[in-house]
Amino acid sequence: MHRQREQGTATPYMTDETRAQLPWILIRCVCFLLCFAFLFLGISNVLARKSLLLPWNMSVKVGGFYNEPKDSIDTMLFGSSHMYCSVDPVELQQLTGQSAYILATQEQPIWTTYYYILEALKTQKPKTVVLEVNMVTADQDYAGDGPNYSALDPIPFSMNRIKMAMATAPWGHKRELLFNIYKYHGRWAELDKDDITQSYKKERDPQRGFVELDNVSPQAIAVDPASVKDAAPLLPRVTDYLNRIIDLSQKKGFRLIFFKSPSNPTREEQEKYNAAFQLAKERGIPYLDCNQYYREIGIDPKTDFFDGHHLNISGVRKVTPFVAEKLQSIANNG
Amino acid sequence: MQFNSFNYLIFFPLVTLIYFVIPHRVRYLWLLVTSYYFYMCWNPRYIVLIAGSTLITFVSGLLIGGENRRLENTGARGERRRRACLMRRKLWVAGSFITNLSILFFFKYFYFALDNLNLLLGHFGLHPLSPGFDVVLPVGISFYTFQALSYTVDVYRGDVEVERNLAKYALFVSFFPQLVAGPIERSKHLISQIHEKHSFDYRQARDGLILIFWGLFLKLVIADRVAILVNQVFNHYDWYSGLYLTIAAMAFAVQIYCDFGSYSLMAIGSAQVMGFSLMDNFRQPYFSTSIAEFWRRWHISLSTWFRDYLYIPLGGNRKGTLRKYFNTMVVFVASGLWHGANWTFVMWGFLHGIFQVIGQITKPAKNRLTDLLHINRQAFSYKLGQGIITFILVDFCWIFFRAPKIEDAWGFIGRMFHQWNPWIFIDGTLVEMGLSKADLIVALGAILVLVLVSTAQYRGVRIRERLARQNLVFRWAVYFVLIFSVIVFGIYGPGYSESQFIYFQF
C-alpha cells in the first residue's frame, strides 16, 4: 500500500511505478478487453440456442439471409408466422419474375419487425416490402421470451441488433436479450456439433424463408371478415412503429404494402387489422387483406389450414398466385 | 446490491474511477456517499439505523475521549474526580453498547424472542402475543453494529485515537466493500487508512480484480451449484438415507465456506483496488487440526472480535480453568446467536464450545496415549487424521446450522445412520439429489481447483505474486479461464427451457 509522503510534497494520483509504465499498461488493457470481447462473442455464439428443427430452421432462414447475393432481392416479406407459412417466395418468383425472401419469426412484434427491415436494408435494396400485420393485435408493450429470443438470436452483433434488443426487451431485461449468454450459458451441458461448427451460418435457405406446414386441420369459419366493419384502437406502440415503417419506406424509396394472410380471424382480431388498414389508407399505403377474398382465392377451411390461424401447403398453393397477381397490379398502378 | 450482480459490475468501476480522479481531500466523502447509496440499494429506510449507530458510537467516542483526557490532566489530589471520570467512561461505554445492542436485538431477535415467549405463555395456558407490525432485518446490521462497538471499546482502552471527523467515522462504519458481510474491521486498522492518501497502483488494482473474480468463481460456480443439492436433500431429508445425507452435509460445508468466503474475498479485492487493505477472514479453515484452530481460521474477524470484546473482558483464561471453560461456552453460544435468531444457531455455537472444552480437558490424556502408542504427533499422517476428525466434527455442527429446526437436525442425523449404502457412488443414483451428472462433474472439478489453490496458500505460496511473475500469454490464459468459467458455468440468469420455444413453432 502506498503511504503518505513526507510533508511538503503532494501525494501523486498514481504510484511512480504505475506512471512509468502507464502507456504499456493502457495498451495491454485495451488489447485485453478486445480479446475478451472477441472471446465473449464467440462463446456466446456457441452457447446460444440454434433453431435448426425443420421446417422452422430460423438459424438458416434468418441467420443465412446474409449469404444471399447483395442487392439481389426485389421483394422482401416481413411479419410473423402468418407471413412465413402463407406465401411461397420461390413460386412468387416463378410467377412474377421478381426474387422474393421472407424474413419473419414466430409472433414477431411490430417494433422488432421495424428493425428487421433495417437489418435487411443493410444488404438488400428491395423494390417492394410486404408487411404482414397479424401482430397489430398485440395488447402488451413487450412480448415474452419466446418471440423475443426467437427474433433476436439469429441476428449478428451490430448497432442495429443493440437497438433491436433495446426496443424488444422489457425494462430490466434488455441486457439479457442483447447478450443472450445470460440466458443460454447453461447450455454448456448439451452442446452438439452444430453448436460448435455453426456450419449452418454458411447456408442459404432453399425455401427462402418459407415454412412449409403439411398438417391438415379442418376449421370452421369464426366470423365472416367482410361483415366486420369496425376498427378497434391499436396499442400506441404499434401505431408508432407502423408509422415509423411507413416513414422508412418514404425515406428509402421502397414500395410498402400492408398484408394479411388468410387466417380465420376472430371479430376482435379483424377489427384490429381494419385499424391497421385504415392507417395505411390515411397515409397512402396500399394494402391487401386476404381475409376478404376467401372465395377469389378459393380457400377451403376444411383442407387449407394447418391449425386455427395458419395455412398449410394446400392453402399456400392457392394464396401465392393470388398475391403474385395483386402485387403486380399494385406495381402497375404505381 | 450484491457483489455478484450486474449492477455491481457497473457501480464498482465507476466508483473506483472517480475515486482516483478526484482530489485526495474529498475522496472519503465520495466513498461515504457511494457507501450509503450502496446500502440504500438494499432498503432505503434502514439508512436511518446505520446512521443512528454511527452517531451514537461517534458521540460515545468523543465523550470517552474527553474523559480520557480529563483523567490524564487530573493531578494527584483529584481522586474523586478520577473516580468520577472512570465511572462516566464506563457509563458512555455501557450506553453505547446498550443502545446499539438493543437496536440489533429488536431487529434481529424480536420474532425469536416473541416466539419463545409465546411458547412459554402457551405452557401456562396464556394467550400468545402478536406484534401487530412487521420487523424486517436490515442487511448487515450484525456486522456494522459490531464494527461500531469495537470502536467504543478501543477508545475506552486507549487503543485508538478519538475520531473527530464525523464523515470519516461514518465511512469507517459503512465502507461498502465490507458493510454487508464483513470482514469486521478494527477502527485502528481501517480509520487510519481512511486518513491516508492512496495513489493508484496498477498491480494492486490487478490483484484486487483477480481476487474479486476468484470470489465470483467460488460463489457462482461452487456455492450456488452445490446449494441446489444441499437444498434438495435438506428440505426433503425424509426421502433420503445413509450416505446421501452425508454427501449433502459435506456439500453444505463446501457451500457455506464458498458462499461466505467469497463475499469476504470480493470485499478484500474491491478494497484492494482502491488501495485499502482489509483483514483476512478465512485461512483454509477445513485444513484445521482442532476446533480451536478452526476458529483461528474461520470468520477470523468475528472470532477475534469475540476474543477481544467478550472473552478477555470476562477474564479469558486468567481466572482459572473452570472459569476459562465457562467463558469459552459463553463466547460460543453468543457467537451462535450472532449468526441467526434460531435455537439451531445456539445449538451450533454450543456444540463448538463443548467440543473445544472437551478437547482441552482430554488433551493431556490424549498426549499421554499417543506417546504410549509411539504415535508421532508431528507426522503428516497424524495431522491428516486430526484434520479429518476436525472436519467431521465441524460438519456435524453444520447440520444444526443448516437445519430449519433442531428436530430437523436430529432427524437428518438419524437418517444418516439409518443405512449404509456405499453403492450409491456406483449405481448412478447420485443424480437424484438435484444435480445432473454434468453439474456434479463441474462441481467436483471446481472444488478440486479450490483444494489445490488452498493447499498452495496453506503452504505459504502467494499465488497472485507467482502469477504476476509469469509471462503475458500464460497470465491472460489464466484470467480468461477464470472469467469464462464464471460466465459459462456460473449459476445465474433466467435459465433456458426449450418448451418456451416449442410452443411457438408455427
XYZ file of N, CA and C in Angstrom, chain B residues 88-268:
543
model
N -17.835 7.727 34.593
C -18.514 8.287 33.416
C -18.070 7.559 32.148
N -16.739 7.222 32.104
C -16.256 6.481 30.935
C -17.042 5.190 30.768
N -17.167 4.485 31.902
C -17.886 3.210 31.847
C -19.332 3.441 31.436
N -19.881 4.583 31.889
C -21.262 4.916 31.548
C -21.428 5.066 30.039
N -20.471 5.797 29.420
C -20.595 6.015 27.974
C -20.455 4.694 27.226
N -19.525 3.857 27.675
C -19.366 2.551 27.023
C -20.651 1.746 27.157
N -21.175 1.728 28.385
C -22.406 0.964 28.628
C -23.540 1.516 27.779
N -23.637 2.845 27.745
C -24.698 3.475 26.950
C -24.593 3.083 25.486
N -23.372 3.152 24.950
C -23.167 2.803 23.540
C -23.574 1.356 23.282
N -23.118 0.455 24.173
C -23.420 -0.961 23.993
C -24.912 -1.226 24.117
N -25.518 -0.631 25.168
C -26.935 -0.934 25.404
C -27.786 -0.452 24.235
N -27.555 0.794 23.774
C -28.401 1.300 22.685
C -28.183 0.489 21.411
N -26.933 0.258 21.053
C -26.688 -0.455 19.793
C -27.157 -1.901 19.846
N -26.888 -2.568 20.971
C -27.318 -3.958 21.057
C -28.844 -4.060 21.144
N -29.465 -3.027 21.726
C -30.933 -3.034 21.755
C -31.492 -2.948 20.352
N -30.918 -2.048 19.561
C -31.369 -1.928 18.167
C -31.169 -3.261 17.459
N -29.980 -3.852 17.633
C -29.675 -5.128 16.996
C -30.650 -6.199 17.472
N -30.873 -6.212 18.786
C -31.760 -7.219 19.361
C -33.162 -7.087 18.785
N -33.653 -5.843 18.732
C -35.004 -5.649 18.250
C -35.147 -6.127 16.808
N -34.265 -5.696 15.957
C -34.437 -6.005 14.535
C -34.082 -7.443 14.194
N -33.190 -8.034 15.003
C -32.769 -9.383 14.637
C -33.487 -10.455 15.448
N -33.741 -10.172 16.718
C -34.200 -11.243 17.602
C -35.616 -11.059 18.104
N -36.322 -10.056 17.570
C -37.666 -9.771 18.061
C -38.581 -10.979 17.901
N -38.655 -11.493 16.660
C -39.558 -12.614 16.424
C -39.131 -13.857 17.187
N -37.801 -14.067 17.285
C -37.271 -15.223 18.016
C -37.706 -15.137 19.472
N -37.509 -13.963 20.052
C -37.885 -13.766 21.444
C -39.399 -13.925 21.615
N -40.142 -13.353 20.679
C -41.600 -13.409 20.770
C -42.095 -14.856 20.695
N -41.536 -15.606 19.726
C -41.964 -16.998 19.564
C -41.709 -17.787 20.838
N -40.535 -17.568 21.438
C -40.212 -18.320 22.653
C -41.083 -17.881 23.813
N -41.355 -16.580 23.857
C -42.232 -16.075 24.906
C -43.620 -16.695 24.785
N -44.109 -16.736 23.550
C -45.429 -17.325 23.312
C -45.464 -18.802 23.668
N -44.329 -19.482 23.412
C -44.231 -20.900 23.777
C -44.404 -21.044 25.282
N -43.723 -20.139 26.004
C -43.781 -20.155 27.462
C -45.195 -19.843 27.940
N -45.789 -18.816 27.315
C -47.150 -18.432 27.698
C -48.107 -19.582 27.438
N -47.864 -20.261 26.324
C -48.721 -21.390 25.984
C -48.659 -22.471 27.032
N -47.441 -22.690 27.592
C -47.261 -23.666 28.655
C -48.149 -23.374 29.856
N -48.272 -22.065 30.138
C -49.079 -21.668 31.292
C -50.521 -21.393 30.904
N -50.869 -21.768 29.691
C -52.258 -21.611 29.249
C -52.640 -20.168 28.968
N -51.644 -19.311 28.737
C -51.961 -17.904 28.486
C -52.014 -17.624 26.995
N -52.689 -16.545 26.678
C -52.877 -16.159 25.278
C -51.559 -15.678 24.663
N -51.238 -16.143 23.435
C -49.985 -15.669 22.831
C -50.098 -14.200 22.408
N -48.928 -13.519 22.409
C -48.894 -12.117 21.985
C -48.664 -12.058 20.483
N -49.268 -11.046 19.865
C -48.928 -10.836 18.454
C -48.548 -9.366 18.271
N -47.499 -9.139 17.504
C -46.917 -7.797 17.483
C -47.773 -6.750 16.772
N -48.507 -7.124 15.746
C -49.285 -6.136 15.005
C -48.444 -5.278 14.085
N -47.162 -5.606 13.934
C -46.335 -4.893 12.955
C -45.281 -5.859 12.441
N -44.652 -5.462 11.323
C -43.627 -6.310 10.717
C -42.254 -5.775 11.033
N -41.348 -6.680 11.339
C -39.961 -6.263 11.550
C -39.110 -6.915 10.469
N -38.451 -6.091 9.687
C -37.590 -6.624 8.629
C -36.144 -6.472 9.058
N -35.359 -7.530 8.849
C -33.958 -7.497 9.272
C -33.146 -6.614 8.330
N -32.598 -5.506 8.834
C -31.777 -4.669 7.953
C -30.495 -5.411 7.601
N -30.116 -5.302 6.354
C -28.962 -6.065 5.905
C -27.689 -5.554 6.581
N -26.805 -6.474 6.955
C -25.510 -6.090 7.507
C -25.519 -5.563 8.936
N -26.679 -5.571 9.595
C -26.752 -4.924 10.906
C -25.843 -5.608 11.926
N -25.729 -6.936 11.833
C -24.857 -7.640 12.769
C -23.412 -7.228 12.559
N -23.052 -6.963 11.324
C -21.662 -6.640 11.011
C -21.320 -5.217 11.422
N -22.107 -4.249 10.954
C -21.699 -2.877 11.228
C -21.881 -2.507 12.698
N -22.854 -3.147 13.371
C -23.027 -2.873 14.807
C -21.775 -3.293 15.565
N -21.285 -4.494 15.285
C -20.081 -4.972 15.968
C -18.877 -4.109 15.620
N -18.819 -3.684 14.372
C -17.683 -2.872 13.966
C -17.701 -1.532 14.708
N -18.901 -0.931 14.829
C -19.013 0.350 15.519
C -18.724 0.198 17.011
N -19.223 -0.900 17.610
C -18.993 -1.105 19.038
C -17.512 -1.314 19.337
N -16.782 -1.944 18.402
C -15.357 -2.182 18.648
C -14.634 -0.855 18.794
N -15.123 0.169 18.078
C -14.513 1.499 18.194
C -14.696 2.054 19.599
N -15.908 1.891 20.139
C -16.181 2.372 21.503
C -15.177 1.788 22.487
N -15.001 0.473 22.426
C -14.093 -0.182 23.373
C -12.648 0.224 23.113
N -12.294 0.343 21.818
C -10.912 0.709 21.502
C -10.560 2.081 22.048
N -11.522 3.007 21.971
C -11.274 4.356 22.516
C -11.137 4.253 24.035
N -12.024 3.481 24.647
C -12.001 3.292 26.105
C -10.645 2.752 26.556
N -10.126 1.787 25.780
C -8.853 1.163 26.162
C -7.663 2.001 25.730
N -7.929 3.075 24.985
C -6.820 3.901 24.517
C -6.073 3.268 23.353
N -6.664 2.275 22.697
C -6.001 1.611 21.577
C -6.046 2.432 20.309
N -6.977 3.362 20.271
C -7.128 4.139 19.045
C -7.438 5.586 19.402
N -6.994 6.503 18.553
C -7.288 7.916 18.793
C -8.742 8.184 18.519
N -9.273 9.169 19.241
C -10.665 9.541 19.008
C -10.776 10.166 17.624
N -11.780 9.763 16.871
C -12.008 10.321 15.544
C -12.941 11.518 15.674
N -12.467 12.675 15.223
C -13.287 13.877 15.383
C -14.030 14.257 14.114
N -13.717 13.578 13.030
C -14.385 13.889 11.778
C -15.536 12.905 11.597
N -16.759 13.398 11.726
C -17.931 12.519 11.678
C -18.020 11.780 10.351
N -17.707 12.484 9.248
C -17.823 11.854 7.927
C -16.835 10.702 7.794
N -15.603 10.916 8.279
C -14.607 9.846 8.181
C -15.013 8.677 9.066
N -15.547 8.980 10.234
C -16.000 7.904 11.108
C -17.165 7.148 10.481
N -18.086 7.918 9.877
C -19.240 7.292 9.223
C -18.785 6.370 8.097
N -17.710 6.764 7.411
C -17.188 5.905 6.358
C -16.618 4.619 6.950
N -15.958 4.734 8.109
C -15.437 3.536 8.779
C -16.558 2.530 9.031
N -17.722 3.036 9.465
C -18.828 2.136 9.792
C -19.483 1.575 8.536
N -19.502 2.372 7.438
C -20.326 1.992 6.293
C -19.549 1.648 5.032
N -18.235 1.535 5.099
C -17.396 1.294 3.926
C -17.964 0.132 3.109
N -18.386 0.419 1.887
C -19.253 -0.528 1.187
C -18.663 -1.918 0.924
N -17.348 -2.089 0.668
C -16.896 -3.458 0.428
C -17.200 -4.399 1.595
N -17.095 -3.891 2.856
C -17.265 -4.837 3.954
C -18.509 -4.553 4.783
N -19.376 -3.725 4.255
C -20.553 -3.311 5.019
C -21.525 -4.467 5.245
N -21.772 -5.234 4.218
C -22.869 -6.206 4.253
C -22.485 -7.528 4.896
N -21.251 -7.997 4.650
C -20.894 -9.318 5.156
C -19.446 -9.398 5.613
N -18.904 -8.297 6.103
C -17.565 -8.328 6.690
C -16.464 -8.306 5.662
N -15.188 -8.464 6.031
C -14.690 -8.717 7.383
C -14.992 -7.557 8.342
N -15.205 -7.905 9.621
C -15.474 -6.882 10.622
C -14.136 -6.229 10.975
N -13.974 -4.989 10.520
C -12.672 -4.346 10.673
C -12.517 -3.682 12.028
N -11.241 -3.496 12.436
C -10.961 -2.763 13.661
C -10.722 -1.307 13.331
N -11.151 -0.428 14.219
C -11.031 1.013 13.972
C -9.570 1.377 13.709
N -8.667 0.797 14.509
C -7.250 1.137 14.352
C -6.779 0.860 12.930
N -7.246 -0.259 12.361
C -6.778 -0.691 11.056
C -7.406 0.110 9.932
N -8.703 0.393 10.053
C -9.401 0.993 8.921
C -9.431 2.512 8.975
N -9.640 3.091 10.176
C -9.735 4.555 10.246
C -8.420 5.182 9.802
N -7.311 4.553 10.183
C -6.014 5.114 9.776
C -5.886 5.103 8.258
N -6.452 4.075 7.607
C -6.370 4.017 6.146
C -7.254 5.078 5.502
N -8.357 5.419 6.190
C -9.216 6.471 5.651
C -8.483 7.808 5.677
N -7.593 7.962 6.671
C -6.825 9.209 6.750
C -5.703 9.244 5.720
N -5.269 8.071 5.276
C -4.155 8.026 4.325
C -4.568 8.491 2.959
N -3.553 8.845 2.158
C -3.830 9.188 0.765
C -3.347 8.023 -0.093
N -4.226 7.515 -0.911
C -3.887 6.363 -1.730
C -3.618 6.761 -3.163
N -2.482 6.325 -3.688
C -2.194 6.543 -5.098
C -2.564 5.284 -5.850
N -3.063 5.471 -7.056
C -3.452 4.317 -7.853
C -2.215 3.489 -8.176
N -2.300 2.197 -7.857
C -1.207 1.300 -8.178
C -1.754 0.180 -9.055
N -1.199 0.043 -10.230
C -1.754 -0.907 -11.197
C -1.724 -2.330 -10.663
N -0.628 -2.692 -10.006
C -0.522 -4.076 -9.532
C -1.557 -4.381 -8.459
N -1.770 -3.405 -7.555
C -2.799 -3.613 -6.525
C -4.170 -3.749 -7.163
N -4.428 -2.895 -8.167
C -5.726 -2.943 -8.835
C -5.909 -4.292 -9.517
N -4.861 -4.744 -10.195
C -4.963 -6.016 -10.903
C -5.171 -7.161 -9.926
N -4.374 -7.166 -8.849
C -4.509 -8.243 -7.868
C -5.879 -8.220 -7.200
N -6.382 -7.020 -6.943
C -7.717 -6.894 -6.360
C -8.772 -7.469 -7.287
N -8.650 -7.179 -8.578
C -9.625 -7.686 -9.556
C -9.562 -9.212 -9.640
N -8.353 -9.761 -9.612
C -8.223 -11.220 -9.665
C -8.942 -11.829 -8.467
N -8.770 -11.187 -7.294
C -9.425 -11.708 -6.094
C -10.938 -11.649 -6.228
N -11.441 -10.560 -6.805
C -12.884 -10.429 -6.999
C -13.409 -11.551 -7.883
N -12.707 -11.836 -8.988
C -13.177 -12.894 -9.884
C -13.020 -14.269 -9.260
N -11.981 -14.477 -8.476
C -11.849 -15.739 -7.763
C -13.037 -15.906 -6.806
N -13.411 -14.822 -6.112
C -14.586 -14.842 -5.246
C -15.846 -15.176 -6.039
N -16.004 -14.576 -7.211
C -17.164 -14.866 -8.060
C -17.176 -16.337 -8.466
N -15.997 -16.886 -8.738
C -15.890 -18.297 -9.097
C -16.397 -19.159 -7.942
N -15.924 -18.872 -6.723
C -16.342 -19.661 -5.567
C -17.840 -19.557 -5.352
N -18.368 -18.348 -5.545
C -19.785 -18.128 -5.261
C -20.670 -18.724 -6.349
N -20.430 -18.336 -7.607
C -21.351 -18.709 -8.679
C -21.146 -20.121 -9.203
N -19.897 -20.585 -9.227
C -19.660 -21.904 -9.798
C -19.787 -22.991 -8.736
N -19.266 -22.743 -7.526
C -19.301 -23.777 -6.493
C -20.495 -23.611 -5.560
N -20.522 -22.504 -4.816
C -21.525 -22.358 -3.756
C -22.948 -22.481 -4.281
N -23.292 -21.716 -5.304
C -24.668 -21.740 -5.796
C -25.010 -23.052 -6.473
N -23.983 -23.781 -6.955
C -24.253 -25.071 -7.590
C -24.525 -26.133 -6.528
N -23.645 -26.250 -5.546
C -23.883 -27.280 -4.528
C -25.095 -26.932 -3.672
N -25.464 -25.647 -3.649
C -26.651 -25.264 -2.890
C -27.887 -25.989 -3.408
N -27.916 -26.250 -4.719
C -29.063 -26.946 -5.308
C -29.195 -28.325 -4.681
N -28.059 -29.020 -4.561
C -28.060 -30.349 -3.969
C -28.394 -30.278 -2.477
N -27.768 -29.330 -1.794
C -27.988 -29.192 -0.354
C -29.460 -28.912 -0.070
N -30.050 -27.974 -0.810
C -31.454 -27.635 -0.571
C -32.365 -28.821 -0.844
N -32.083 -29.531 -1.921
C -32.909 -30.679 -2.280
C -32.902 -31.706 -1.141
N -31.722 -32.041 -0.637
C -31.632 -33.103 0.370
C -32.066 -32.616 1.744
N -31.638 -31.418 2.150
C -32.019 -30.924 3.477
C -33.515 -30.653 3.572
N -34.096 -30.132 2.475
C -35.527 -29.827 2.524
C -36.404 -31.073 2.425
N -35.808 -32.184 1.955
C -36.566 -33.433 1.844
C -35.773 -34.578 2.445
N -35.198 -34.374 3.637
C -34.274 -35.391 4.149
C -34.970 -36.717 4.426
N -36.317 -36.693 4.538
C -37.003 -37.967 4.779
C -37.088 -38.819 3.519
N -36.730 -38.240 2.362
C -36.705 -39.043 1.138
C -35.397 -39.817 1.006
N -34.389 -39.409 1.753
C -33.050 -39.980 1.570
C -32.597 -40.647 2.857
N -31.570 -41.498 2.745
C -30.977 -42.062 3.959
C -29.526 -42.406 3.681
N -28.781 -42.592 4.751
C -27.396 -43.024 4.623
C -26.485 -41.999 3.995
N -25.691 -42.468 3.042
C -24.617 -41.641 2.508
C -25.117 -40.452 1.685
N -26.361 -40.516 1.206
C -26.905 -39.332 0.511
C -26.823 -38.129 1.456
N -27.198 -38.379 2.720
C -27.238 -37.284 3.682
C -25.831 -36.858 4.069
N -24.929 -37.831 4.142
C -23.529 -37.497 4.440
C -22.976 -36.593 3.356
N -23.256 -36.943 2.108
C -22.790 -36.129 0.984
C -23.378 -34.726 1.076
N -24.673 -34.647 1.389
C -25.312 -33.334 1.475
C -24.695 -32.507 2.594
N -24.385 -33.151 3.718
C -23.770 -32.418 4.824
C -22.399 -31.897 4.407
N -21.629 -32.716 3.728
C -20.312 -32.274 3.258
C -20.471 -31.168 2.220
N -21.487 -31.323 1.377
C -21.737 -30.289 0.370
C -22.077 -28.970 1.044
N -22.819 -29.025 2.148
C -23.143 -27.789 2.844
C -21.895 -27.130 3.418
N -20.966 -27.967 3.916
C -19.706 -27.406 4.412
C -19.005 -26.635 3.296
N -19.032 -27.212 2.094
C -18.431 -26.537 0.945
C -19.220 -25.277 0.603
N -20.554 -25.412 0.615
C -21.392 -24.279 0.220
C -21.171 -23.082 1.130
N -21.225 -23.313 2.439
C -21.150 -22.162 3.335
C -19.761 -21.534 3.308
N -18.736 -22.354 3.126
C -17.400 -21.781 3.032
C -17.264 -20.938 1.769
N -17.703 -21.505 0.637
C -17.566 -20.787 -0.628
C -18.461 -19.552 -0.665
N -19.651 -19.649 -0.094
C -20.575 -18.530 -0.108
C -20.042 -17.378 0.746
N -19.729 -17.700 1.989
C -19.294 -16.700 2.932
C -17.890 -16.201 2.579
N -16.989 -17.174 2.318
C -15.618 -16.823 1.981
C -15.538 -15.958 0.744
N -16.418 -16.231 -0.230
C -16.369 -15.476 -1.475
C -16.716 -14.017 -1.232
N -17.701 -13.762 -0.352
C -18.048 -12.377 -0.065
C -16.872 -11.641 0.561
N -16.190 -12.314 1.480
C -15.006 -11.691 2.087
C -13.948 -11.419 1.036
N -13.733 -12.390 0.135
C -12.717 -12.202 -0.904
C -13.079 -11.035 -1.805
N -14.349 -10.947 -2.195
C -14.759 -9.853 -3.076
C -14.660 -8.521 -2.342
N -14.912 -8.534 -1.027
C -14.754 -7.312 -0.241
C -13.289 -6.903 -0.199
N -12.422 -7.859 0.119
C -10.995 -7.560 0.222
C -10.452 -7.118 -1.135
